[in-house]
Short mmCIF file of C-alpha atoms (C1' of nucleotides) in Angstrom, two decimals:
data_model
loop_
_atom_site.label_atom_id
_atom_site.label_comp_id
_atom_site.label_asym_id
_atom_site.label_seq_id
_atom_site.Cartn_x
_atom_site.Cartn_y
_atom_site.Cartn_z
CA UNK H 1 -0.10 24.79 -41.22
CA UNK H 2 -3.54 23.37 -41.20
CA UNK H 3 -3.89 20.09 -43.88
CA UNK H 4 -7.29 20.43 -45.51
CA UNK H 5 -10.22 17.55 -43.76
CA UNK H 6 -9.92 13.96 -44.33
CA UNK H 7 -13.12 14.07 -46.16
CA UNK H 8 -15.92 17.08 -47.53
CA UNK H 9 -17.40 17.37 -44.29
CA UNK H 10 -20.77 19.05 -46.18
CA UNK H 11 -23.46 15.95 -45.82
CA UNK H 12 -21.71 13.86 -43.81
CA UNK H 13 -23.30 12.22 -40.87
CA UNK H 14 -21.76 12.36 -37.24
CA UNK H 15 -22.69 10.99 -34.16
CA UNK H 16 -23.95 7.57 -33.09
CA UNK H 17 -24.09 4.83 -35.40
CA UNK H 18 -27.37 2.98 -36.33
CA UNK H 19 -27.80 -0.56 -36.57
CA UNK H 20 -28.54 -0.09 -40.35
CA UNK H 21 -25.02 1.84 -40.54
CA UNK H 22 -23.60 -0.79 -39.14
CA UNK H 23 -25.01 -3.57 -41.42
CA UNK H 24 -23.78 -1.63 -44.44
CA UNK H 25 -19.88 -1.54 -43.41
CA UNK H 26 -19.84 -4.85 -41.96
CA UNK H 27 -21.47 -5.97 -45.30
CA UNK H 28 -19.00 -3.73 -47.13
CA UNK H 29 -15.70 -5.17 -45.45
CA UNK H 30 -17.00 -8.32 -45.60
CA UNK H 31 -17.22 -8.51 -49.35
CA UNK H 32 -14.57 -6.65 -50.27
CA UNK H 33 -12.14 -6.41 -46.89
CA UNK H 34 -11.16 -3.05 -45.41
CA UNK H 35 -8.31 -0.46 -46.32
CA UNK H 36 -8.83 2.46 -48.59
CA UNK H 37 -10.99 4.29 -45.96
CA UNK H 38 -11.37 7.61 -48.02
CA UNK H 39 -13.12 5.89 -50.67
CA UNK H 40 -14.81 3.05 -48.78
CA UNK H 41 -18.05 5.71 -47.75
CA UNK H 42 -19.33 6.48 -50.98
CA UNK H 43 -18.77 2.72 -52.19
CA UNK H 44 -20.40 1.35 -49.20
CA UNK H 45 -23.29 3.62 -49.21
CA UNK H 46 -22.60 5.92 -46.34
CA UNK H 47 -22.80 9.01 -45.87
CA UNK H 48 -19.82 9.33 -43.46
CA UNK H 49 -16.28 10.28 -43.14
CA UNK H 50 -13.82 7.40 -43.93
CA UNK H 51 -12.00 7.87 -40.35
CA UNK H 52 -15.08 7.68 -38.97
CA UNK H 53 -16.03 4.70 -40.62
CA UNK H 54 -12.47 3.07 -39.70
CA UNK H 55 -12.75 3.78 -36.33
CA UNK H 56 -16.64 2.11 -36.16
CA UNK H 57 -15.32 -0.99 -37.58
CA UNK H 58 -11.42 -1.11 -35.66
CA UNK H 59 -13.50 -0.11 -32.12
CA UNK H 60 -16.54 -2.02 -32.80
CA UNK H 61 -17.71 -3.74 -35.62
CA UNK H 62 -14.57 -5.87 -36.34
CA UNK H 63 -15.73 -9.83 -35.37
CA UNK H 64 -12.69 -10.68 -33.08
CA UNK H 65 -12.72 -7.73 -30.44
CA UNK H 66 -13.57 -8.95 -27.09
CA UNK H 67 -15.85 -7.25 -24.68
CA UNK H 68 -16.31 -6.84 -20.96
CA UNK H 69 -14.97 -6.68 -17.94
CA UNK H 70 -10.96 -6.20 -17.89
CA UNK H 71 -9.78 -9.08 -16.28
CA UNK H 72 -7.22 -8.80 -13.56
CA UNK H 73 -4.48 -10.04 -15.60
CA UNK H 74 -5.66 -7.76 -18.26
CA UNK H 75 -5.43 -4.96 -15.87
CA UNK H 76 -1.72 -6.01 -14.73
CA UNK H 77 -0.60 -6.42 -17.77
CA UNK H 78 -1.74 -2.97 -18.74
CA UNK H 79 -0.28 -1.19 -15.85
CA UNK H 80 3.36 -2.99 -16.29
CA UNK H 81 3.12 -2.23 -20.16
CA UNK H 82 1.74 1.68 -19.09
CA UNK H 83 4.88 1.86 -16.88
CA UNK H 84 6.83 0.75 -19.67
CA UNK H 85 5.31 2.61 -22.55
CA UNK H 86 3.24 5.71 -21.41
CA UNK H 87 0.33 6.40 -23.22
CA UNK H 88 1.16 4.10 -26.18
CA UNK H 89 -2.07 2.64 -26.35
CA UNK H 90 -1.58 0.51 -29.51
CA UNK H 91 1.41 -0.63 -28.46
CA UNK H 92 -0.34 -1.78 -25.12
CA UNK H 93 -2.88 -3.36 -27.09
CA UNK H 94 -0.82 -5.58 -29.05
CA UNK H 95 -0.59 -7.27 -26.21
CA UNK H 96 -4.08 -7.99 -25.38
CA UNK H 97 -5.35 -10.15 -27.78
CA UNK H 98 -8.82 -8.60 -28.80
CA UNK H 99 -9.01 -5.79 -27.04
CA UNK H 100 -8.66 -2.41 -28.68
CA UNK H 101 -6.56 0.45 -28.44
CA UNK H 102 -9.59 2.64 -27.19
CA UNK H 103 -10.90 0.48 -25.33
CA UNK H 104 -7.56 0.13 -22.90
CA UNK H 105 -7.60 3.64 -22.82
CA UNK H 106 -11.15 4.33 -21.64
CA UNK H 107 -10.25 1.19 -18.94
CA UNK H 108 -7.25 3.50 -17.71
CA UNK H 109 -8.85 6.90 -17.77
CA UNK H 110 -11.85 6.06 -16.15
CA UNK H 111 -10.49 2.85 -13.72
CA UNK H 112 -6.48 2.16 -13.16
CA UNK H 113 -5.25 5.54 -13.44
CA UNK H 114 -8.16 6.81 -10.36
CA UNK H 115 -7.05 3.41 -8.80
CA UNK H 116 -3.49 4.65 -8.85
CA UNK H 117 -4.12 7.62 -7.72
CA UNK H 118 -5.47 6.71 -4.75
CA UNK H 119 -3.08 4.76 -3.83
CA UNK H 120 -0.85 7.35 -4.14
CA UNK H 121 1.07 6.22 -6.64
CA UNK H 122 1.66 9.09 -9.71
CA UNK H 123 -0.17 7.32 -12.61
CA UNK H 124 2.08 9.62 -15.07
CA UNK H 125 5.05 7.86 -13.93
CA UNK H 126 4.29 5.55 -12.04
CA UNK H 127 6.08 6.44 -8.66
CA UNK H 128 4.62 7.23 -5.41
CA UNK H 129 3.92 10.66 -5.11
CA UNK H 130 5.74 11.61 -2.09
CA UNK H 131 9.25 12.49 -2.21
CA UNK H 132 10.62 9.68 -0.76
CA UNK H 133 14.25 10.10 -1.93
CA UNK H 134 14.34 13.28 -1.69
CA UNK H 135 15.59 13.58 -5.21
CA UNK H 136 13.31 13.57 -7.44
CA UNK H 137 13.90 17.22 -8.80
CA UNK H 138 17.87 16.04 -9.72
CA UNK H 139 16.29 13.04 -11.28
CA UNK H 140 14.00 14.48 -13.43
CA UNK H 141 16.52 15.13 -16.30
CA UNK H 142 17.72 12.20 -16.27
CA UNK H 143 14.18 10.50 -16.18
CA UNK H 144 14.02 13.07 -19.60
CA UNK H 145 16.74 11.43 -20.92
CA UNK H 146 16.02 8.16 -20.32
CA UNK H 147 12.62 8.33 -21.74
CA UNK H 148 14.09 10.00 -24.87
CA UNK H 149 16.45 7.13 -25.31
CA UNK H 150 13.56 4.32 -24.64
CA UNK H 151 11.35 6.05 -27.42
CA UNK H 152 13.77 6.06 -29.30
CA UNK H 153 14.94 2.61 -29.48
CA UNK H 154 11.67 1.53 -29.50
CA UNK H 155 10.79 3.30 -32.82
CA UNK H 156 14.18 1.66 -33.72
CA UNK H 157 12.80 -1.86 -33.13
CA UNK H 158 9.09 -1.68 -34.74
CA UNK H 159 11.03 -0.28 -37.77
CA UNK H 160 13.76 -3.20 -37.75
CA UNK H 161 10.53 -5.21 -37.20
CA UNK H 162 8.92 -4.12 -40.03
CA UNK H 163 11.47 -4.67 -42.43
CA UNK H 164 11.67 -8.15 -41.42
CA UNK H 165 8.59 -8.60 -41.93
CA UNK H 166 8.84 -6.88 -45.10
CA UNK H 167 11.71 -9.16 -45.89
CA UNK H 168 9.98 -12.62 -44.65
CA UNK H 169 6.46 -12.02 -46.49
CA UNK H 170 7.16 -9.30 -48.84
CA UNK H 171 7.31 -5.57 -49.67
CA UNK H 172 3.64 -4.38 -48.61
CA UNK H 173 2.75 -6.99 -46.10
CA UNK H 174 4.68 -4.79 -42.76
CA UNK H 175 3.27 -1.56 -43.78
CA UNK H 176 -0.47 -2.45 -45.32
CA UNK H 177 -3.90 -2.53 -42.89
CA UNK H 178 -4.88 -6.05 -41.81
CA UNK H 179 -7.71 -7.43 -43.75
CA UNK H 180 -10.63 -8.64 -40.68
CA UNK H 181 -13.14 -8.74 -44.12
CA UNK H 182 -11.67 -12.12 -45.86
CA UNK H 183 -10.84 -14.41 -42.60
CA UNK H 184 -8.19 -15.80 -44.92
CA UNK H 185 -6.33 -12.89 -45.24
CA UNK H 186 -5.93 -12.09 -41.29
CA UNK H 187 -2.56 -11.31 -40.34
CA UNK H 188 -1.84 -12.88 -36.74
CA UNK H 189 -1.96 -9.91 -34.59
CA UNK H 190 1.54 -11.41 -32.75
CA UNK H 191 2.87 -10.31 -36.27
CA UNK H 192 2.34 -6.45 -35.28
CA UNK H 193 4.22 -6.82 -32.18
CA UNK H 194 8.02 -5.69 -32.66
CA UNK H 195 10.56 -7.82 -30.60
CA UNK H 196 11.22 -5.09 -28.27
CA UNK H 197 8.05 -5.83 -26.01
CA UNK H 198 8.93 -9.05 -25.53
CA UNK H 199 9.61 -7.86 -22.03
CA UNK H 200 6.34 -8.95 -21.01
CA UNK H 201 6.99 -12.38 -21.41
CA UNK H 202 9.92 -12.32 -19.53
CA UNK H 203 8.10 -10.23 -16.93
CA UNK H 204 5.41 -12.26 -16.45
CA UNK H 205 7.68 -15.47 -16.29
CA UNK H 206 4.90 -18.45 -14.90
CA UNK H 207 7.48 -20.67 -14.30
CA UNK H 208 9.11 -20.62 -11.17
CA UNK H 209 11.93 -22.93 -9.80
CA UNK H 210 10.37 -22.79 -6.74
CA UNK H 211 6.76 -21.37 -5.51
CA UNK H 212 6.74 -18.91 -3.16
CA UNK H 213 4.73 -19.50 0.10
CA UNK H 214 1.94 -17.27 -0.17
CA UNK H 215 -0.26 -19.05 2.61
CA UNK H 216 -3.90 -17.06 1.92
CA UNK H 217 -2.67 -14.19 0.32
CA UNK H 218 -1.03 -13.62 -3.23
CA UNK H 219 0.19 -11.01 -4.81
CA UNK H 220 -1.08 -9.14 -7.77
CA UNK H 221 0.39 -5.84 -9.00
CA UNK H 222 3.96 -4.89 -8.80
CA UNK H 223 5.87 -1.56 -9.51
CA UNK H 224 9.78 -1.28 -10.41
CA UNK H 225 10.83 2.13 -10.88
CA UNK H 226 14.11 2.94 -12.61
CA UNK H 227 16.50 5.29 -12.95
CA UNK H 228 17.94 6.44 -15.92
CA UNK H 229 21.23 4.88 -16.50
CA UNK H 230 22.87 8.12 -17.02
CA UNK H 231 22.40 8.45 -13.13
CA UNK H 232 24.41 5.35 -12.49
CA UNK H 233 27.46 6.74 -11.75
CA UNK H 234 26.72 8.17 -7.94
CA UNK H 235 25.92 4.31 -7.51
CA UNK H 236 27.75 3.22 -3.98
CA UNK H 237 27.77 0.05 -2.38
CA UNK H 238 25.26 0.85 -0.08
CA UNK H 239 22.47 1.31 -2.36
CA UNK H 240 22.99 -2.34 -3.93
CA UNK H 241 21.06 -5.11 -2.58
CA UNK H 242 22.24 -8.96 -3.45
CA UNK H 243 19.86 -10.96 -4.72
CA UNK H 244 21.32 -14.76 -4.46
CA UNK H 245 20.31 -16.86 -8.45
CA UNK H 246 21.13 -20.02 -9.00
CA UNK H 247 22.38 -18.89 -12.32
CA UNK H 248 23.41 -15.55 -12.97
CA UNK H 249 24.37 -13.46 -10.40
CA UNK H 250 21.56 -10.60 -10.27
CA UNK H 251 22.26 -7.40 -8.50
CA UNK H 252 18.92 -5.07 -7.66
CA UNK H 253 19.78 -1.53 -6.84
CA UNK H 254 16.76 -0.85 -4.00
CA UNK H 255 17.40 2.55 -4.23
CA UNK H 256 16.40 2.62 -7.76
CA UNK H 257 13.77 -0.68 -7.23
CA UNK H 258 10.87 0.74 -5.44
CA UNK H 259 8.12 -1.72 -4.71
CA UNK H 260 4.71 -1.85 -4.42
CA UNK H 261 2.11 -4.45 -3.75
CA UNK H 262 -1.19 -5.07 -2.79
CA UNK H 263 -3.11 -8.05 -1.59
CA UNK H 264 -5.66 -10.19 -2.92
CA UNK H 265 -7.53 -12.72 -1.53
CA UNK H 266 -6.25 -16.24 -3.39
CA UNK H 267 -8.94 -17.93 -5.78
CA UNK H 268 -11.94 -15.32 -5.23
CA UNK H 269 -8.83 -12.37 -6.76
CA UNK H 270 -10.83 -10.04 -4.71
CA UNK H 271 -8.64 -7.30 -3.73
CA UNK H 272 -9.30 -6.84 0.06
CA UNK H 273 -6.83 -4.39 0.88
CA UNK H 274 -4.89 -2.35 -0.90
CA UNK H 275 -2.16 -0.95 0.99
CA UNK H 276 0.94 0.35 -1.29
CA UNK H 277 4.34 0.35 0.29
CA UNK H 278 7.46 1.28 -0.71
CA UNK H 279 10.43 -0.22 -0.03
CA UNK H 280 14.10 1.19 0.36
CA UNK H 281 16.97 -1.13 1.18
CA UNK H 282 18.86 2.18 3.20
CA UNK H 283 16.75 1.38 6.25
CA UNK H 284 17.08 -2.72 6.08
CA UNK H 285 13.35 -2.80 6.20
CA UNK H 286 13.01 -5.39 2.84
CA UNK H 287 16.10 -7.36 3.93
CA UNK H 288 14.65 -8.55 7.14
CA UNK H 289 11.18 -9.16 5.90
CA UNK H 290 12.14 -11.42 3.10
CA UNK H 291 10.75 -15.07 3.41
CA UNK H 292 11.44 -16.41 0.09
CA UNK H 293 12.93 -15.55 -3.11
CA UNK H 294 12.17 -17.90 -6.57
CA UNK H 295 13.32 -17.56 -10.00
CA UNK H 296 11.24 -18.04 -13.43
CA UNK H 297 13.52 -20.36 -15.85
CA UNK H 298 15.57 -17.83 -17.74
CA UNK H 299 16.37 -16.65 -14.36
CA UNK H 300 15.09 -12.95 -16.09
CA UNK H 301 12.27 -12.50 -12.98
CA UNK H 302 11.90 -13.28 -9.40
CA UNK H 303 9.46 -13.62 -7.33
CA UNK H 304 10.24 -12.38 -4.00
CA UNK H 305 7.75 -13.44 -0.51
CA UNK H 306 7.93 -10.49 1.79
CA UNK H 307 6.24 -10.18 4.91
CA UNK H 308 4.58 -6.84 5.68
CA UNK H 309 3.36 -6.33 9.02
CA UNK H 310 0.64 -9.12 9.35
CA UNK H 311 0.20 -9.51 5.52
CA UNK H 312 2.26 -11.44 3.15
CA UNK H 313 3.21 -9.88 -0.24
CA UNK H 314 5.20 -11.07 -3.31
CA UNK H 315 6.82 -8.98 -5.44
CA UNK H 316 8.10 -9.40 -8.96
CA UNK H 317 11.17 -7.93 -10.74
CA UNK H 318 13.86 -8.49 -12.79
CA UNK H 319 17.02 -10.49 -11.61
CA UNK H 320 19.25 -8.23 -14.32
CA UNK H 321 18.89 -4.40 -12.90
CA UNK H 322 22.43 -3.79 -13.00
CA UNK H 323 22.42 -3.20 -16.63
CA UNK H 324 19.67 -1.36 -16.44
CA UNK H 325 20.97 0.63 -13.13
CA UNK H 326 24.74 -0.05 -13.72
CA UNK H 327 26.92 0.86 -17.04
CA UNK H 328 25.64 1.24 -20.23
CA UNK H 329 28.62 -0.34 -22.04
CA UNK H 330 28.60 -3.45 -19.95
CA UNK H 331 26.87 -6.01 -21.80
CA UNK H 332 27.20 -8.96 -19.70
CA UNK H 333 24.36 -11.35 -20.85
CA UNK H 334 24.81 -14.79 -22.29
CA UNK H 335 21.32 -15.56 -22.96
CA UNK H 336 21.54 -13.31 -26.28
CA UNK H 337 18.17 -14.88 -27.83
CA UNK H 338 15.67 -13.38 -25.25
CA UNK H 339 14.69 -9.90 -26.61
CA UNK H 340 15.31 -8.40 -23.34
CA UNK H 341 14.12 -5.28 -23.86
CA UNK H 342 15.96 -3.26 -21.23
CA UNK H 343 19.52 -5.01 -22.91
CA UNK H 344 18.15 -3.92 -26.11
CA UNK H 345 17.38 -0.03 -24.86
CA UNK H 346 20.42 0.17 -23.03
CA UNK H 347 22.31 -1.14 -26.38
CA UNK H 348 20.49 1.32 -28.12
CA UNK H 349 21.83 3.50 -25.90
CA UNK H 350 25.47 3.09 -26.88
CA UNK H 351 24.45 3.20 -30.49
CA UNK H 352 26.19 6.31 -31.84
CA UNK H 353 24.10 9.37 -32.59
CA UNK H 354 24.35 9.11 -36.47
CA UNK H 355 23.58 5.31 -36.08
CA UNK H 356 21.82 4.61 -39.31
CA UNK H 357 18.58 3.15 -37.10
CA UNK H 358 18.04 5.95 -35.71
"C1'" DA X 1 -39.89 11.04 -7.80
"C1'" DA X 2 -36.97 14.72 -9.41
"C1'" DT X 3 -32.66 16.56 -10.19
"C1'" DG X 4 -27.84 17.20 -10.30
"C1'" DA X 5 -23.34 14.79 -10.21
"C1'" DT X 6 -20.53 11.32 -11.72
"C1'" DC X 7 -19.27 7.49 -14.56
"C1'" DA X 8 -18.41 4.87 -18.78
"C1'" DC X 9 -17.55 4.60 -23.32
"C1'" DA X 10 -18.38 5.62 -28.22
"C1'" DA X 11 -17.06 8.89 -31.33
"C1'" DC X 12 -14.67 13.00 -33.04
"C1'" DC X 13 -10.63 15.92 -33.92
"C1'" DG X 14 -6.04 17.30 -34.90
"C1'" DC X 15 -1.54 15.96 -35.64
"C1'" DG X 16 2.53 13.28 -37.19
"C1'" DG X 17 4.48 10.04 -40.17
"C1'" DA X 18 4.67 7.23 -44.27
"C1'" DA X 19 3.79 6.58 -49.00
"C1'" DG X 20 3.15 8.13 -53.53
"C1'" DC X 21 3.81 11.37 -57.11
"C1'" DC S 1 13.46 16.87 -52.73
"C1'" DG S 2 9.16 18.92 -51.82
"C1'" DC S 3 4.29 18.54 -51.91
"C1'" DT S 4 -0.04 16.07 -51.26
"C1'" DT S 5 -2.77 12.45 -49.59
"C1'" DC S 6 -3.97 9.04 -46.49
"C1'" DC S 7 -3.71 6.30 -42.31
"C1'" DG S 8 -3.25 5.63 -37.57
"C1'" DC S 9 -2.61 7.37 -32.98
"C1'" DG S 10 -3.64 9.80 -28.79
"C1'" DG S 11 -6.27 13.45 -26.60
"C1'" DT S 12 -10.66 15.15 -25.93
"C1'" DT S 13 -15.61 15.62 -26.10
"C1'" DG S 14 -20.50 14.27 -26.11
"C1'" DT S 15 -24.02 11.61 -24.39
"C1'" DG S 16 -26.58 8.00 -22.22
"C1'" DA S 17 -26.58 5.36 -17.88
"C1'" DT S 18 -26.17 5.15 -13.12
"C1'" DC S 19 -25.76 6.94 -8.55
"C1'" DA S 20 -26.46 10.17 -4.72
"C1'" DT S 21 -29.11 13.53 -2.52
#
DNA sequence: AATGATCACAACCGCGGAAGC
DNA sequence: CGCTTCCGCGGTTGTGATCAT
C-alpha cells in the first residue's frame, strides 16, 4: 500500500499558525474562494501543505464558525445525534449550524463522553454499563447487524441526496467544496444535510399538544436504546408497554426503551443532580410513576412526566418503536412525507441485497 | 513559588472514497 | 477497468493553559 504524501513535505512549515499565515489564506480565499487545496500553497504564498491549509481555514479561519461554550441544546443535540451516528462527526455537525466537525469532537472527547461515563452510561453505545438485561452478550450480534444495516442506508441516503441535488442545481454543485471566499457563492449548509437525519427534527418536536407538568424541575437529556430489529422475534406481550396517542396508536417496547434522565434546575439550566436511571417495564416501576404523557404534532415524539423518588423527570421518545422493535416488513405509517429516519432504515432494511442503492 | 498532572484544543497523519484520465 | 490524484473524515498527537499539591 502506502499512497505517496499529499504534498513534498521538504520546506514545508508545520505547527502553529501565525497571524501573518493567517492573513495570507484568508486574503487568498477571499479573492479567489477556496477548493483546489494542493495548489492553493504555492499560489497563496505559503509554505505549507494544502491539507494543512484546508483544515486552518474549515477549523478556524472560515468567517461563519461560531465559538464558545457548547450550549446545552448544543450538547443534547450532540449526544442524541452521537447515539444515532457514532463517531460521524461531520454528519453531527451538519446539524449545528457553525460549529465544526473538530470542534464537536474535541467537546465530546474532552466533556460529554467523561460526563457519560460517569454516569455510567457506555459512551460507545450509549447504554448503561451494567448488565441490566442480562443479555447483552446475545445482543451483541444483532447490535452488529443493526449497525451494519443503519450505515448502510445512511450512505444510501447522502448518495440519493446528492444526486438530487445534482439533479436540482446541476452536475458539480452535490459533489464540489463550498465556496466561504465569495459570500455569493455560499451553499446553505441545510443543503449538505441528506434527508435521512431529519430525525432530529422529529426528535426534538417543540410542539406539544399538551405541556407536561414539570413544577421546578425539567428535563434535559434523554437516552432510547434499541434493539436491532432482527431480535424482534422473541418479542412477547409482556415486554410491550401501551402508550395511549390521540392519533396513531404507538406501542414502546420498555424492554428495548431504556431511559435515562437527569435534572436541571428550570431557567438557570444548571444541572443540579445528575442521577441516571434506567427504566424496565418487567418490574412496573415506569407504569406507576407516570404523571403525564404529551405528544409533539406529528404525534412522532412524546414527552413523558415521570416521577422518580422526590424528583420529577421527563423523558422523550418516539411514539413509533414498533417498527423499529417490531417487523421489518410492516410498514404501517401514513404520514409518508416525514423522513422518518428509523422507517427509512428499517425500509432499507428490506431492500434486497443487490438493490441497486446499495 | 515551583513542579507535576490534567485539561482543552489546534493541528497533524493516515486512510478511504470519488473523480479524472 | 485500473491507476493516480485529490479531498474529506476520523483518530491521534503536541502544546499551551490551568489546576492541584
Amino acid at each position: 500500500m502506502g499512497r505517496s504524501p499529499c504534498c513534498e513535505k521538504v520546506g514545508l512549515k508545520k505547527g502553529p499558525w501565525t497571524p501573518e499565515e493567517d492573513q495570507k489564506l484568508m486574503a487568498f480565499i477571499e479573492k479567489y474562494g477556496c477548493g483546489s487545496w494542493r495548489a492553493l500553497p504555492a499560489k497563496a504564498g505559503l509554505k505549507r501543505c494544502g491539507k494543512s491549509c484546508r483544515l486552518r481555514w474549515i477549523n478556524y479561519l472560515r468567517p461563519d464558525i461560531k465559538r464558545g461554550k457548547f450550549s446545552l441544546q448544543e450538547e443534547q443535540t450532540i449526544i442524541q445525534l452521537h447515539a444515532l451516528l457514532g463517531n460521524r462527526w461531520s454528519a453531527i455537525a451538519a446539524h449545528l449550524p457553525n460549529r465544526t466537525d473538530n470542534e464537536i469532537k474535541n467537546y465530546w472527547n474532552t466533556h460529554l463522553k467523561k460526563r457519560l461515563t460517569k454516569m455510567g452510561i457506555d459512551p460507545t453505545t450509549h447504554k448503561p454499563k451494567t448488565n441490566i438485561f442480562g443479555k447483552d452478550a446475545a445482543n451483541l450480534s444483532h447490535m452488529a447487524q443493526w449497525e451494519n444495516a443503519r450505515l448502510e442506508a445512511e450512505a444510501r441516503l447522502v448518495r440519493e441526496s446528492k444526486k438530487q441535488i445534482s439533479n436540482q442545481f446541476g452536475p458539480n454543485l452535490a459533489t464540489k467544496p463550498i465556496s466561504y471566499g465569495n459570500q455569493r457563492n455560499i451553499l446553505p449548509l441545510q443543503t449538505k444535510i441528506p434527508p435521512c437525519l431529519d430525525v432530529l427534527k422529529a426528535w426534538q418536536g417543540t410542539n406539544w399538544t399538551t405541556k407536561p407538568k414539570t413544577k421546578d424541575m425539567t428535563s434535559s437529556v434523554f437516552y432510547p436504546f434499541f434493539d436491532s430489529p432482527t431480535s424482534t422475534s422473541n418479542l412477547s406481550n409482556n415486554n410491550l408497554f401501551m402508550v395511549p396517542n390521540n392519533n396513531i396508536p404507538g406501542l414502546v417496547d420498555m424492554n428495548s426503551c431504556l431511559v435515562a434522565a437527569s435534572n436541571f434546575v428550570e431557567n438557570t439550566k444548571e444541572e443540579v443532580q445528575t442521577e441516571w436511571k434506567c427504566y424496565e417495564k418487567s418490574n412496573n416501576e415506569l407504569l406507576s410513576q407516570i404523571n403525564d404523557i404529551s405528544y409533539s404534532n406529528d404525534s412522532s415524539t412524546y414527552n413523558m412526566s415521570i416521577t422518580d423518588q422526590s424528583s420529577l423527570c421527563v423523558i422523550q421518545g418516539f411514539t413509533h418503536l414498533e417498527n423499529i422493535v417490531g417487523s421489518c416488513e410492516d410498514n404501517i405509517f401514513e404520514d409518508d412525507n416525514n423522513n422518518n429516519y428509523w422507517n427509512t432504515i428499517l425500509n432499507s432494511c428490506t431492500l434486497p441485497a443487490d438493490s441497486p442503492v446499495f
